[in-house]
XYZ file of C-alpha atoms in Angstrom:
776
model
C 141.839 -59.109 29.643
C 139.732 -55.935 29.722
C 141.904 -53.500 27.747
C 139.587 -50.834 26.280
C 142.280 -49.762 23.804
C 142.628 -53.303 22.477
C 138.848 -53.708 22.270
C 138.441 -50.397 20.410
C 141.179 -51.296 17.948
C 139.766 -54.761 17.375
C 136.193 -53.573 16.935
C 137.297 -50.844 14.529
C 139.286 -53.317 12.485
C 136.500 -55.877 12.441
C 133.879 -53.309 11.467
C 135.909 -52.647 8.313
C 136.529 -56.330 7.681
C 133.658 -56.953 5.284
C 134.784 -53.994 3.140
C 138.506 -54.411 3.601
C 138.812 -58.094 2.738
C 137.268 -57.902 -0.751
C 139.011 -54.616 -1.549
C 142.380 -55.938 -0.419
C 141.854 -59.215 -2.224
C 140.984 -57.686 -5.596
C 143.711 -55.071 -5.262
C 146.256 -57.804 -4.564
C 145.015 -59.710 -7.608
C 145.357 -56.659 -9.858
C 148.854 -55.958 -8.566
C 149.903 -59.551 -9.078
C 148.963 -59.344 -12.742
C 151.597 -56.635 -13.233
C 154.394 -58.609 -11.590
C 156.641 -61.208 -13.122
C 155.463 -64.720 -12.370
C 158.631 -65.611 -10.481
C 158.062 -62.795 -7.968
C 154.673 -64.064 -6.839
C 154.888 -66.492 -3.935
C 152.426 -69.346 -3.574
C 150.402 -69.330 -0.381
C 148.803 -72.121 1.539
C 145.382 -70.852 0.622
C 146.048 -70.524 -3.092
C 144.030 -72.986 -5.156
C 142.779 -74.877 -2.115
C 139.144 -75.485 -1.250
C 138.200 -74.584 2.297
C 135.055 -76.724 2.128
C 134.935 -79.870 -0.006
C 131.443 -80.871 -1.051
C 131.948 -84.624 -1.318
C 132.703 -85.041 -4.998
C 132.223 -88.657 -6.043
C 129.996 -89.587 -3.080
C 126.527 -91.113 -3.412
C 125.360 -89.269 -0.291
C 125.576 -85.752 1.100
C 129.110 -85.351 2.464
C 131.098 -82.210 3.268
C 134.666 -81.878 4.520
C 136.899 -79.266 6.086
C 140.629 -79.347 6.770
C 142.986 -78.249 9.520
C 143.323 -74.737 8.075
C 139.614 -74.160 8.647
C 139.769 -75.134 12.329
C 142.730 -72.764 12.654
C 140.448 -69.870 11.668
C 138.664 -70.163 15.038
C 140.054 -69.166 18.425
C 142.952 -71.465 19.328
C 141.699 -74.427 21.343
C 138.121 -74.189 20.082
C 136.061 -77.277 19.413
C 136.133 -78.398 15.777
C 132.335 -78.235 15.937
C 132.572 -74.429 15.789
C 134.282 -74.706 12.397
C 131.636 -77.204 11.269
C 128.795 -74.709 11.845
C 129.371 -73.317 8.362
C 128.354 -76.623 6.750
C 124.792 -77.254 5.544
C 122.452 -78.723 8.162
C 124.872 -78.417 11.107
C 123.578 -76.859 14.330
C 126.051 -76.478 17.205
C 125.396 -74.829 20.559
C 127.506 -74.272 23.654
C 127.614 -72.042 26.731
C 131.319 -71.167 26.526
C 133.322 -69.288 23.875
C 135.447 -72.335 22.950
C 132.591 -74.802 22.508
C 134.319 -77.358 24.735
C 132.279 -77.164 27.966
C 130.802 -80.658 27.771
C 127.689 -80.193 29.913
C 126.567 -77.632 27.331
C 127.854 -78.857 23.969
C 125.096 -79.993 21.603
C 125.446 -80.755 17.911
C 122.558 -81.773 15.685
C 122.397 -82.751 12.017
C 119.090 -82.235 10.228
C 117.324 -82.189 13.594
C 118.847 -85.419 14.927
C 120.459 -84.864 18.288
C 123.972 -85.715 19.370
C 123.037 -89.096 20.857
C 121.556 -90.130 17.498
C 124.746 -89.456 15.516
C 127.949 -91.433 15.029
C 131.471 -90.161 15.758
C 134.894 -91.657 15.018
C 138.548 -90.614 15.250
C 140.848 -92.322 12.743
C 138.201 -95.026 12.557
C 138.041 -95.534 16.343
C 134.450 -95.212 17.627
C 133.839 -92.319 20.027
C 130.345 -93.564 20.885
C 127.534 -91.009 20.943
C 129.634 -88.491 22.936
C 127.043 -88.339 25.700
C 127.931 -86.386 28.828
C 127.531 -89.545 30.875
C 130.382 -91.206 28.985
C 128.530 -94.488 28.574
C 130.226 -95.707 25.399
C 132.966 -93.313 24.349
C 134.353 -89.828 24.844
C 133.965 -86.330 23.514
C 136.131 -85.223 20.581
C 137.522 -82.352 22.693
C 139.140 -84.997 24.925
C 139.926 -87.583 22.253
C 142.425 -85.315 20.460
C 143.883 -81.815 20.674
C 142.005 -79.678 18.157
C 145.296 -78.451 16.633
C 146.087 -82.043 15.631
C 142.892 -82.642 13.639
C 143.838 -82.851 9.981
C 140.438 -83.396 8.357
C 136.785 -83.644 9.378
C 134.105 -85.310 7.270
C 130.402 -84.721 7.917
C 127.777 -87.048 6.445
C 124.600 -85.099 7.115
C 122.135 -87.888 6.392
C 123.928 -91.227 6.684
C 127.541 -92.183 7.100
C 129.580 -94.681 5.158
C 128.306 -98.228 5.546
C 131.336 -99.451 7.490
C 131.451 -96.614 10.052
C 131.999 -98.060 13.544
C 128.877 -96.713 15.198
C 125.602 -98.100 16.517
C 124.046 -94.685 17.166
C 124.175 -93.060 13.712
C 120.495 -92.658 12.968
C 120.965 -89.211 11.513
C 124.505 -88.984 10.173
C 128.144 -89.261 11.140
C 131.088 -86.986 11.858
C 134.490 -88.548 11.217
C 137.676 -86.929 12.499
C 141.142 -87.716 11.162
C 144.357 -86.780 12.929
C 147.121 -85.116 10.976
C 150.113 -87.204 9.936
C 153.597 -86.374 11.228
C 155.634 -83.923 9.144
C 158.255 -85.207 6.696
C 160.887 -82.856 8.166
C 162.028 -82.098 11.723
C 159.930 -79.186 12.875
C 158.192 -77.500 15.790
C 154.910 -75.613 16.010
C 152.798 -74.143 18.761
C 150.666 -71.280 19.995
C 150.009 -69.234 23.116
C 146.631 -67.603 23.781
C 145.584 -65.056 26.391
C 142.246 -63.319 26.688
C 139.042 -62.575 28.546
C 138.113 -64.534 31.673
C 141.837 -64.809 32.462
C 142.185 -67.384 29.718
C 145.628 -68.855 29.176
C 146.208 -71.660 26.673
C 149.410 -73.201 25.370
C 149.951 -75.774 22.624
C 153.224 -77.193 21.319
C 154.290 -80.036 19.063
C 157.590 -81.592 18.007
C 157.720 -83.607 14.785
C 160.681 -85.907 14.223
C 160.592 -85.777 10.440
C 161.208 -88.854 8.289
C 163.776 -91.093 9.995
C 164.148 -93.719 7.313
C 160.523 -94.747 6.949
C 159.566 -93.754 10.500
C 158.090 -90.414 11.518
C 156.277 -89.291 14.652
C 155.177 -86.361 16.758
C 154.378 -85.575 20.359
C 152.103 -82.673 21.274
C 150.807 -81.095 24.432
C 148.080 -78.574 25.254
C 147.022 -76.839 28.451
C 144.206 -74.381 29.140
C 143.175 -72.591 32.321
C 140.274 -70.142 32.158
C 137.820 -68.637 34.577
C 134.133 -69.057 33.882
C 132.786 -66.063 31.987
C 130.260 -65.533 34.788
C 130.144 -66.586 38.407
C 133.142 -68.284 39.991
C 135.078 -71.371 38.960
C 137.557 -72.516 36.359
C 137.827 -74.617 33.197
C 141.085 -76.584 33.026
C 142.406 -79.191 30.676
C 145.728 -80.936 30.078
C 146.241 -83.062 26.959
C 149.072 -85.066 25.399
C 148.969 -86.621 21.916
C 151.560 -88.866 20.272
C 151.392 -90.438 16.825
C 153.735 -92.443 14.632
C 153.641 -93.694 11.073
C 156.089 -96.423 10.016
C 156.582 -97.956 6.587
C 157.479 -101.517 7.540
C 157.819 -102.581 3.909
C 156.801 -101.220 0.500
C 153.371 -102.790 1.015
C 152.939 -102.522 4.817
C 152.291 -99.424 6.942
C 151.856 -99.266 10.694
C 150.089 -96.297 12.301
C 149.560 -95.757 16.021
C 148.503 -93.027 18.407
C 148.238 -92.556 22.171
C 146.156 -89.638 23.486
C 145.726 -88.511 27.096
C 143.282 -85.963 28.509
C 142.596 -84.642 32.018
C 139.709 -82.169 32.133
C 138.160 -80.359 35.108
C 135.239 -78.009 34.463
C 133.218 -75.907 36.874
C 129.593 -75.912 35.786
C 127.316 -73.016 34.957
C 123.854 -72.713 36.501
C 121.018 -74.260 34.506
C 118.295 -71.663 33.958
C 114.633 -71.465 33.011
C 112.981 -68.720 30.969
C 111.405 -67.372 34.155
C 114.814 -67.238 35.849
C 116.361 -65.447 32.868
C 113.585 -62.836 32.880
C 113.811 -62.350 36.642
C 117.528 -62.829 37.326
C 119.202 -62.181 33.976
C 121.539 -64.109 31.686
C 124.485 -63.506 34.058
C 122.907 -65.356 36.982
C 125.022 -68.321 38.126
C 125.893 -70.712 40.949
C 126.965 -69.048 44.208
C 130.221 -70.993 44.558
C 131.975 -67.965 46.076
C 129.532 -67.768 48.999
C 129.319 -70.893 51.163
C 127.555 -69.140 54.059
C 124.773 -68.049 51.682
C 124.482 -71.590 50.298
C 124.115 -72.953 53.841
C 121.532 -70.300 54.701
C 119.458 -71.092 51.590
C 119.591 -74.810 52.334
C 118.367 -74.266 55.900
C 115.531 -72.056 54.620
C 114.584 -74.712 52.076
C 114.574 -77.342 54.817
C 112.459 -75.131 57.094
C 109.952 -74.608 54.282
C 109.906 -78.286 53.339
C 111.120 -77.543 49.804
C 113.758 -80.271 49.744
C 112.531 -83.054 52.030
C 115.706 -82.637 54.100
C 115.178 -82.977 57.852
C 117.468 -80.888 60.081
C 117.381 -79.621 63.603
C 116.044 -76.213 64.662
C 117.784 -73.178 63.138
C 117.347 -69.426 63.049
C 117.256 -68.803 59.295
C 113.474 -68.705 59.008
C 111.470 -69.460 55.877
C 111.985 -66.390 53.683
C 114.546 -66.486 50.867
C 116.635 -63.317 50.448
C 115.728 -61.336 47.321
C 116.007 -61.886 44.398
C 116.040 -65.620 45.237
C 112.581 -67.190 45.457
C 113.361 -70.928 45.300
C 115.921 -73.432 46.549
C 116.600 -74.212 42.853
C 117.476 -70.600 42.021
C 120.985 -70.766 43.449
C 122.983 -73.950 43.878
C 126.367 -73.738 45.525
C 128.554 -75.497 42.965
C 128.783 -78.247 40.353
C 131.536 -79.640 38.137
C 132.532 -82.295 35.620
C 135.822 -84.229 35.806
C 137.135 -86.583 33.100
C 140.435 -88.432 32.700
C 140.988 -90.497 29.534
C 143.565 -92.627 27.753
C 142.826 -93.524 24.126
C 145.222 -95.650 22.052
C 145.118 -97.330 18.671
C 147.391 -99.328 16.394
C 146.653 -100.193 12.752
C 148.442 -102.262 10.129
C 147.529 -101.542 6.518
C 148.590 -104.096 3.912
C 148.619 -104.115 0.111
C 147.924 -107.596 -1.291
C 149.008 -107.480 -4.912
C 147.629 -104.835 -7.240
C 143.932 -105.218 -6.495
C 143.415 -105.911 -2.787
C 144.119 -103.839 0.332
C 143.314 -104.601 3.934
C 143.747 -103.334 7.438
C 143.564 -104.513 11.025
C 143.172 -102.057 13.880
C 143.067 -102.516 17.645
C 142.061 -99.743 20.048
C 141.805 -99.281 23.812
C 140.058 -96.623 25.888
C 139.951 -96.149 29.631
C 138.153 -93.385 31.477
C 137.565 -92.119 34.998
C 134.861 -89.523 35.425
C 132.842 -87.660 38.015
C 129.922 -85.295 37.645
C 129.037 -83.476 40.856
C 126.410 -81.233 42.363
C 126.428 -79.757 45.865
C 122.818 -80.601 46.599
C 120.371 -79.247 49.197
C 118.196 -82.337 48.626
C 120.244 -84.501 51.034
C 121.932 -83.502 54.310
C 125.516 -84.267 55.332
C 126.183 -86.229 58.499
C 126.610 -83.689 61.254
C 123.659 -81.423 60.523
C 124.446 -79.352 57.404
C 121.481 -79.522 54.993
C 123.770 -79.957 51.954
C 125.901 -82.822 50.658
C 128.243 -83.560 47.784
C 126.357 -85.669 45.194
C 128.302 -87.422 42.447
C 127.628 -89.531 39.410
C 130.812 -91.531 38.920
C 131.964 -93.288 35.775
C 134.633 -95.695 34.678
C 135.115 -97.197 31.227
C 137.374 -99.865 29.841
C 136.786 -100.446 26.139
C 138.766 -102.649 23.795
C 137.898 -103.188 20.176
C 139.036 -104.564 16.849
C 138.360 -103.145 13.389
C 139.037 -105.015 10.168
C 138.615 -103.942 6.567
C 139.254 -105.497 3.173
C 138.815 -103.892 -0.248
C 139.279 -105.407 -3.684
C 139.067 -103.815 -7.128
C 138.037 -106.246 -9.840
C 137.266 -104.600 -13.129
C 134.264 -102.323 -12.791
C 133.503 -103.554 -9.268
C 135.036 -102.509 -5.956
C 134.065 -104.816 -3.121
C 134.564 -103.909 0.547
C 134.129 -105.731 3.826
C 134.208 -104.132 7.290
C 134.105 -105.891 10.667
C 133.933 -104.365 14.131
C 133.879 -105.908 17.586
C 133.993 -104.077 20.912
C 133.752 -105.091 24.548
C 132.842 -102.199 26.828
C 132.894 -102.556 30.611
C 131.232 -99.507 32.101
C 130.606 -98.809 35.775
C 128.353 -96.064 37.067
C 127.552 -95.051 40.648
C 125.573 -92.403 42.503
C 127.283 -91.474 45.759
C 127.011 -88.814 48.454
C 129.897 -87.277 50.414
C 129.950 -84.969 53.408
C 130.381 -81.208 53.115
C 131.675 -81.091 56.677
C 130.083 -79.263 59.571
C 131.300 -75.680 59.085
C 128.851 -72.998 57.990
C 131.715 -70.711 56.916
C 134.119 -73.048 55.052
C 133.005 -75.815 52.640
C 134.285 -79.283 53.426
C 134.966 -80.353 49.798
C 135.664 -78.922 46.347
C 133.708 -79.915 43.241
C 136.973 -79.911 41.246
C 138.419 -82.793 43.291
C 137.704 -86.505 42.952
C 135.978 -87.698 46.114
C 136.485 -90.742 48.349
C 134.771 -92.325 51.390
C 131.096 -91.672 50.655
C 128.615 -91.740 53.483
C 125.920 -93.161 51.196
C 125.862 -95.080 47.892
C 122.463 -94.901 46.240
C 123.434 -97.329 43.468
C 126.572 -98.738 41.861
C 126.027 -100.913 38.803
C 128.289 -102.588 36.270
C 127.299 -102.629 32.597
C 128.806 -104.793 29.884
C 128.179 -104.037 26.207
C 129.321 -106.400 23.471
C 129.032 -105.010 19.969
C 129.477 -106.836 16.679
C 128.935 -105.199 13.324
C 129.642 -106.232 9.739
C 129.222 -104.358 6.456
C 129.632 -105.502 2.843
C 129.351 -103.287 -0.197
C 129.842 -103.341 -3.955
C 130.645 -100.156 -5.863
C 129.930 -100.730 -9.558
C 131.278 -98.331 -12.177
C 128.581 -99.052 -14.754
C 130.035 -96.471 -17.135
C 132.601 -93.689 -16.844
C 129.757 -91.429 -15.713
C 127.453 -93.750 -13.762
C 128.289 -95.428 -10.453
C 125.961 -97.598 -8.392
C 126.670 -98.772 -4.844
C 124.769 -101.362 -2.868
C 125.511 -102.869 0.486
C 124.186 -104.101 3.767
C 125.308 -103.969 7.364
C 124.216 -105.911 10.393
C 124.784 -105.414 14.090
C 124.235 -107.146 17.365
C 124.540 -105.182 20.608
C 124.080 -107.137 23.846
C 123.757 -105.318 27.168
C 124.020 -106.758 30.648
C 123.584 -104.855 33.915
C 124.573 -106.195 37.329
C 124.432 -104.604 40.764
C 127.617 -104.020 42.771
C 126.336 -101.975 45.714
C 123.748 -102.044 47.118
C 122.574 -105.460 46.031
C 119.774 -105.734 45.070
C 120.000 -102.445 43.159
C 117.182 -99.863 43.334
C 117.606 -99.566 39.559
C 117.001 -102.156 36.872
C 119.479 -104.943 36.157
C 119.304 -107.755 33.641
C 119.911 -108.240 29.910
C 118.595 -106.711 26.712
C 119.852 -106.632 23.128
C 119.477 -104.701 19.888
C 119.927 -106.858 16.817
C 119.346 -106.441 13.094
C 121.504 -108.205 10.528
C 119.961 -106.579 7.455
C 120.276 -102.783 7.261
C 120.585 -101.968 3.541
C 122.129 -98.972 1.792
C 122.039 -98.157 -1.936
C 123.226 -95.153 -3.905
C 123.592 -93.782 -7.430
C 126.033 -91.170 -8.746
C 126.016 -89.665 -12.229
C 128.825 -87.328 -13.297
C 128.298 -84.798 -16.085
C 131.838 -83.381 -16.072
C 133.000 -79.923 -15.127
C 132.461 -80.743 -11.472
C 128.743 -81.341 -11.936
C 127.099 -84.505 -10.635
C 123.826 -85.776 -9.229
C 123.461 -88.319 -6.448
C 120.689 -90.240 -4.737
C 120.726 -92.713 -1.873
C 118.626 -94.761 0.503
C 119.891 -95.857 3.911
C 118.383 -97.788 6.793
C 119.960 -97.399 10.218
C 119.343 -98.510 13.772
C 120.330 -96.942 17.089
C 121.190 -99.597 19.639
C 120.211 -99.298 23.286
C 122.860 -97.912 25.625
C 123.807 -99.296 29.015
C 123.702 -96.834 31.899
C 121.877 -96.025 35.098
C 120.920 -92.513 33.979
C 119.891 -93.137 30.354
C 118.527 -96.045 28.314
C 116.401 -99.027 29.322
C 118.169 -99.603 32.672
C 117.385 -96.077 33.916
C 114.225 -97.251 35.658
C 113.101 -99.569 38.423
C 113.146 -103.354 38.207
C 109.384 -103.323 37.674
C 109.675 -100.672 34.975
C 112.360 -102.651 33.156
C 110.304 -105.837 33.318
C 107.380 -103.982 31.757
C 109.359 -102.455 28.887
C 111.935 -105.153 28.151
C 109.772 -107.284 25.861
C 108.000 -104.451 24.074
C 110.627 -101.738 23.629
C 112.246 -101.510 20.175
C 115.455 -99.797 18.999
C 115.009 -96.569 17.073
C 115.286 -96.875 13.280
C 115.431 -94.523 10.319
C 114.849 -94.798 6.586
C 116.692 -91.938 4.881
C 116.047 -90.870 1.277
C 118.367 -88.269 -0.189
C 118.928 -86.597 -3.582
C 121.336 -83.867 -4.510
C 123.272 -81.940 -7.125
C 126.919 -80.911 -6.814
C 128.156 -78.284 -9.183
C 131.157 -76.300 -10.224
C 134.863 -76.347 -9.699
C 137.433 -73.615 -9.473
C 135.937 -70.273 -8.433
C 132.401 -71.438 -7.639
C 131.292 -74.774 -6.240
C 128.460 -76.020 -4.132
C 125.772 -78.543 -3.387
C 121.987 -78.598 -3.235
C 120.359 -81.523 -1.441
C 116.885 -82.590 -0.357
C 115.922 -85.379 2.016
C 113.118 -87.312 3.620
C 113.678 -89.262 6.837
C 111.109 -91.570 8.380
C 112.069 -92.198 11.981
C 110.277 -95.017 13.821
C 110.242 -96.441 17.361
C 111.197 -93.081 18.820
C 112.348 -93.449 22.418
C 111.224 -90.763 24.816
C 112.990 -90.185 28.122
C 111.015 -87.729 30.235
C 112.844 -86.198 33.237
C 111.102 -86.497 36.599
C 111.717 -83.402 38.729
C 114.719 -81.028 38.829
C 117.939 -82.436 37.418
C 119.789 -82.029 40.706
C 117.401 -84.473 42.369
C 118.592 -87.237 40.068
C 115.325 -89.055 39.456
C 115.463 -91.587 36.620
C 113.758 -90.528 33.401
C 110.840 -92.582 32.113
C 111.643 -94.344 28.821
C 109.229 -95.691 26.229
C 108.598 -95.981 22.485
C 106.190 -93.218 21.525
C 105.798 -93.345 17.742
C 107.339 -91.857 14.630
C 109.000 -88.683 13.402
C 109.170 -87.370 9.860
C 111.912 -85.033 8.708
C 111.726 -83.196 5.373
C 114.285 -80.658 4.370
C 116.595 -79.053 1.871
C 120.013 -77.485 2.156
C 122.464 -75.584 0.038
C 126.160 -74.952 0.436
C 128.173 -72.528 -1.688
C 131.829 -71.605 -1.903
C 133.078 -68.767 -4.088
C 136.725 -67.881 -4.658
C 136.759 -64.792 -6.880
C 140.532 -64.576 -6.349
C 142.986 -67.089 -4.951
C 143.273 -65.467 -1.529
C 139.639 -64.643 -0.813
C 136.833 -67.114 -0.116
C 133.130 -66.650 0.564
C 131.390 -69.655 2.110
C 127.655 -69.770 2.694
C 125.028 -72.315 3.628
C 121.324 -72.474 4.367
C 119.235 -75.403 5.608
C 115.481 -75.720 5.998
C 114.219 -78.596 8.127
C 110.639 -79.567 8.950
C 110.989 -82.118 11.727
C 107.671 -83.194 13.270
C 106.219 -85.836 15.574
C 103.782 -88.139 13.780
C 101.965 -89.585 16.787
C 100.416 -88.497 20.038
C 101.796 -90.131 23.166
C 99.411 -92.775 24.457
C 99.488 -95.096 27.443
C 99.047 -98.858 27.373
C 95.287 -98.428 27.508
C 95.379 -96.338 24.323
C 94.525 -93.079 26.085
C 96.281 -89.933 24.814
C 98.487 -88.554 27.595
C 100.183 -85.890 25.484
C 98.915 -84.540 22.159
C 102.044 -83.781 20.143
C 101.132 -85.108 16.686
C 102.345 -82.499 14.179
C 104.460 -80.620 16.733
C 108.061 -79.689 15.955
C 110.784 -81.879 17.413
C 112.590 -80.302 20.366
C 115.946 -78.606 19.682
C 115.273 -78.754 15.951
C 115.486 -75.275 14.384
C 113.554 -74.819 11.173
C 116.264 -72.653 9.595
C 120.042 -72.580 9.942
C 122.271 -70.242 7.940
C 125.930 -69.304 7.883
C 128.036 -66.766 5.996
C 131.809 -66.602 6.206
C 134.384 -64.343 4.572
C 137.997 -65.515 4.717
C 141.137 -63.898 3.355
C 144.739 -65.134 3.391
C 147.493 -63.752 1.155
C 150.274 -65.528 3.008
C 151.057 -62.565 5.267
C 147.728 -60.979 6.228
C 144.753 -63.180 7.060
C 141.269 -62.497 8.371
C 137.891 -64.142 8.875
C 134.370 -62.978 9.669
C 131.621 -65.522 10.352
C 127.908 -64.968 10.968
C 125.806 -67.924 12.165
C 122.004 -67.885 12.387
C 119.748 -70.352 14.190
C 115.965 -69.928 14.255
C 113.554 -70.597 17.150
C 114.070 -73.832 19.105
C 111.442 -75.571 21.251
C 112.366 -77.203 24.558
C 108.991 -78.819 25.308
C 107.338 -81.589 23.323
C 104.095 -79.620 23.175
C 105.997 -76.604 21.741
C 104.586 -74.251 24.379
C 108.064 -73.049 25.382
C 110.908 -72.014 23.122
C 113.990 -69.816 22.840
C 114.168 -67.240 20.103
C 116.528 -67.303 17.144
C 119.899 -65.601 17.264
C 122.762 -64.429 15.048
C 126.307 -64.828 16.354
C 129.277 -63.152 14.699
C 132.879 -64.204 15.279
C 135.955 -62.604 13.735
C 139.717 -63.015 13.423
C 142.562 -60.873 12.072
C 146.237 -61.834 11.960
C 149.657 -61.262 10.436
C 152.313 -63.911 9.827
C 155.980 -63.936 8.835
C 157.337 -65.628 5.732
C 160.964 -66.684 6.123
C 163.508 -69.080 4.653
C 164.251 -70.150 8.226
C 161.781 -72.951 8.932
C 161.772 -72.148 12.648
C 160.649 -68.576 11.937
C 158.465 -69.277 8.930
C 154.796 -69.209 9.920
C 155.295 -67.122 13.077
C 152.097 -65.072 13.508
C 150.072 -62.945 15.868
C 146.291 -62.833 15.686
C 143.308 -61.437 17.500
C 139.940 -63.190 17.727
C 136.570 -62.219 19.097
C 133.581 -64.448 19.757
C 130.035 -63.022 19.888
C 131.309 -59.787 18.364
C 128.131 -57.787 19.002
C 127.691 -59.054 22.581
C 124.363 -60.777 21.918
C 122.343 -62.029 24.906
C 121.057 -65.460 23.970
C 120.337 -68.983 25.164
C 122.958 -71.385 23.895
C 122.105 -74.886 25.066
C 118.574 -76.156 25.565
C 117.753 -79.493 27.150
C 120.704 -79.560 29.561
C 118.388 -81.373 32.004
C 116.233 -82.993 29.343
C 112.959 -81.911 27.750
C 109.557 -81.781 29.410
C 106.066 -82.194 27.973
C 105.016 -78.619 28.696
C 105.756 -75.625 30.870
C 108.985 -73.911 31.808
C 111.920 -76.014 32.933
C 115.372 -75.367 34.401
C 117.124 -76.795 31.343
C 118.694 -73.797 29.578
C 122.239 -72.445 29.527
C 123.074 -68.873 28.600
C 125.583 -68.371 25.802
C 128.891 -66.615 26.384
C 129.060 -62.837 25.846
C 131.633 -60.986 23.754
C 135.100 -62.431 24.435
C 138.498 -61.267 23.095
C 141.664 -63.319 22.697
C 145.179 -62.750 21.377
C 147.248 -65.663 20.040
C 150.929 -65.875 19.204
C 151.416 -68.880 16.948
C 154.105 -70.724 15.055
C 152.796 -72.948 12.287
C 154.653 -75.455 10.162
């Protein structure tokens, strides 16, 4: 949608937003004081906190609700809404934050694979792109159905079902069905030919039973180059009161996602070719020509017969890695869960939950590094995935006087299969023989196909002791055992490692203290020890090496561990509230996976323990509501995250001097400012997010500069006694309001020791969207 009139109107309105929101808010407040109380309608925003700063918690915890996610463009990742919270850094290459190859979230410098994620208690794994042990939140649930999100910046609750949460957890909770029969939905259209639709039907309370079914669909072009981003999702949830003391809750979620990839860039490519440079998926003849030139020059190792394309690349292309033909990511998931919650008398509650997850996935690259049968110097390379996970969660809590005891148990069996296969691109130099957006069959070559079984057991026990009305002390311990087994399917023996390895520690303690002064003021302090278990896959973890490499590392490699110390002060209630926190994290047994060659080649990374990391930081979050309808939310986080050892080989010789260097993808400063207004009819939001310089080499010799991104939203809604018309609204949103050129994701192909690397993804430019919505 490239309407200049709409853009001019939107930009004019947004430019006045910072002045208009406060003026409108205070004017509305003054007018309300002159009206009779019975003429003033309550609004959804009145008296509600947008951000909740974890009152009553012994650790740093912040929460947002569904209304906050709704203030982003419809269909956006909930991570975009979380950027306003202290210590949260989120990057993506698309305006919605859902393009999985690019999405990266870090907490206090810990990367996505070192965090824990759950949905209604169900583990989502570490949300890695390779899908080894879970799935991304954008596939696990439709964003419109998320009711609450809780971020534990330093360490999650003791019983969280995760074996990767070194640096914190993010817990998502789906909304419950409505108590009355109702419908809701939204339609979005905008730049890049984006069309998205969401709809939900809630049954209402049918005598102790209520449920909903929802669907969402999005089809959008890439913002640059050629290709599409498509997703179809269905969610269903029910809540049934089986008796006064027994509740059954269940959900079934389906997702089918197909995403065309953007070109990975280096700094040199950005300077030479620009941020808008991309794959050449609209030009198969050019892709064939480049592949023949690369073969003639010996750039790819591909051997082909004589051809007439010569050895000179057409300007501005200077390398076979400058312009790949196409790439894509495909994922199809089913996620289901059922939970029974039981009240045992007045003091004891318990729950038993079973979940199931199955996935089929394919990541593809049309590669010039292997020829197709028939003479074309390109082939269709895939990394293929399948998951079948089943797990059980149990919890028991008892309140006995001043003590609250809790017990959590978790067991999961994960059967994961991963393969690297190659398929023909045909013989035509004018028409490609396959599409990256289709699942492939009948490979001409299977490089490896391995099966991985992961059995996870975790327990956690905790006592929360209310020493006085003001002082609370918690103490607990968790233990976990994660056993991995890799076996070869085809070829056998596998060129990659197979065998067994385990991560086990049955004493990971956690203690905390909370003292409440009253008036919303409290201090907290905590200590937590966590471990990140090894993961089973052919592209990451201890099996992503040769048999000889695995034999050498198996008996000496150790799981990563952290000791987290945290203190903080929460203050205020009503108009002004906030939190100030400081932390120290000692991170030991750091695992380093160094990529070997361009990502498209698919060489296994080298993995080893390389020493410690220390993280010291402080963060502040503030929320001010001068009037009921207007909210200012701000946060700032400072993080000094440094390596504490040089990298040495087995002989003790330094191979990379990085002691004292800043951890990759770990910005020193993160800040966010948001203005939000909602008087029940008119609503608006302006958000500015700042991230400082980020390094993408361990030696810190290459980095991307800091950036400020501004997003905005304005909308108008109806208020009606008719529930099917009440909440009908139209809104306009813009992402990257000032059309900033910037690098979004770094490390898309991993991080190198030094020098430039094709591991960057450009962020999306200014994008406009219009949404027609009907809320409950």
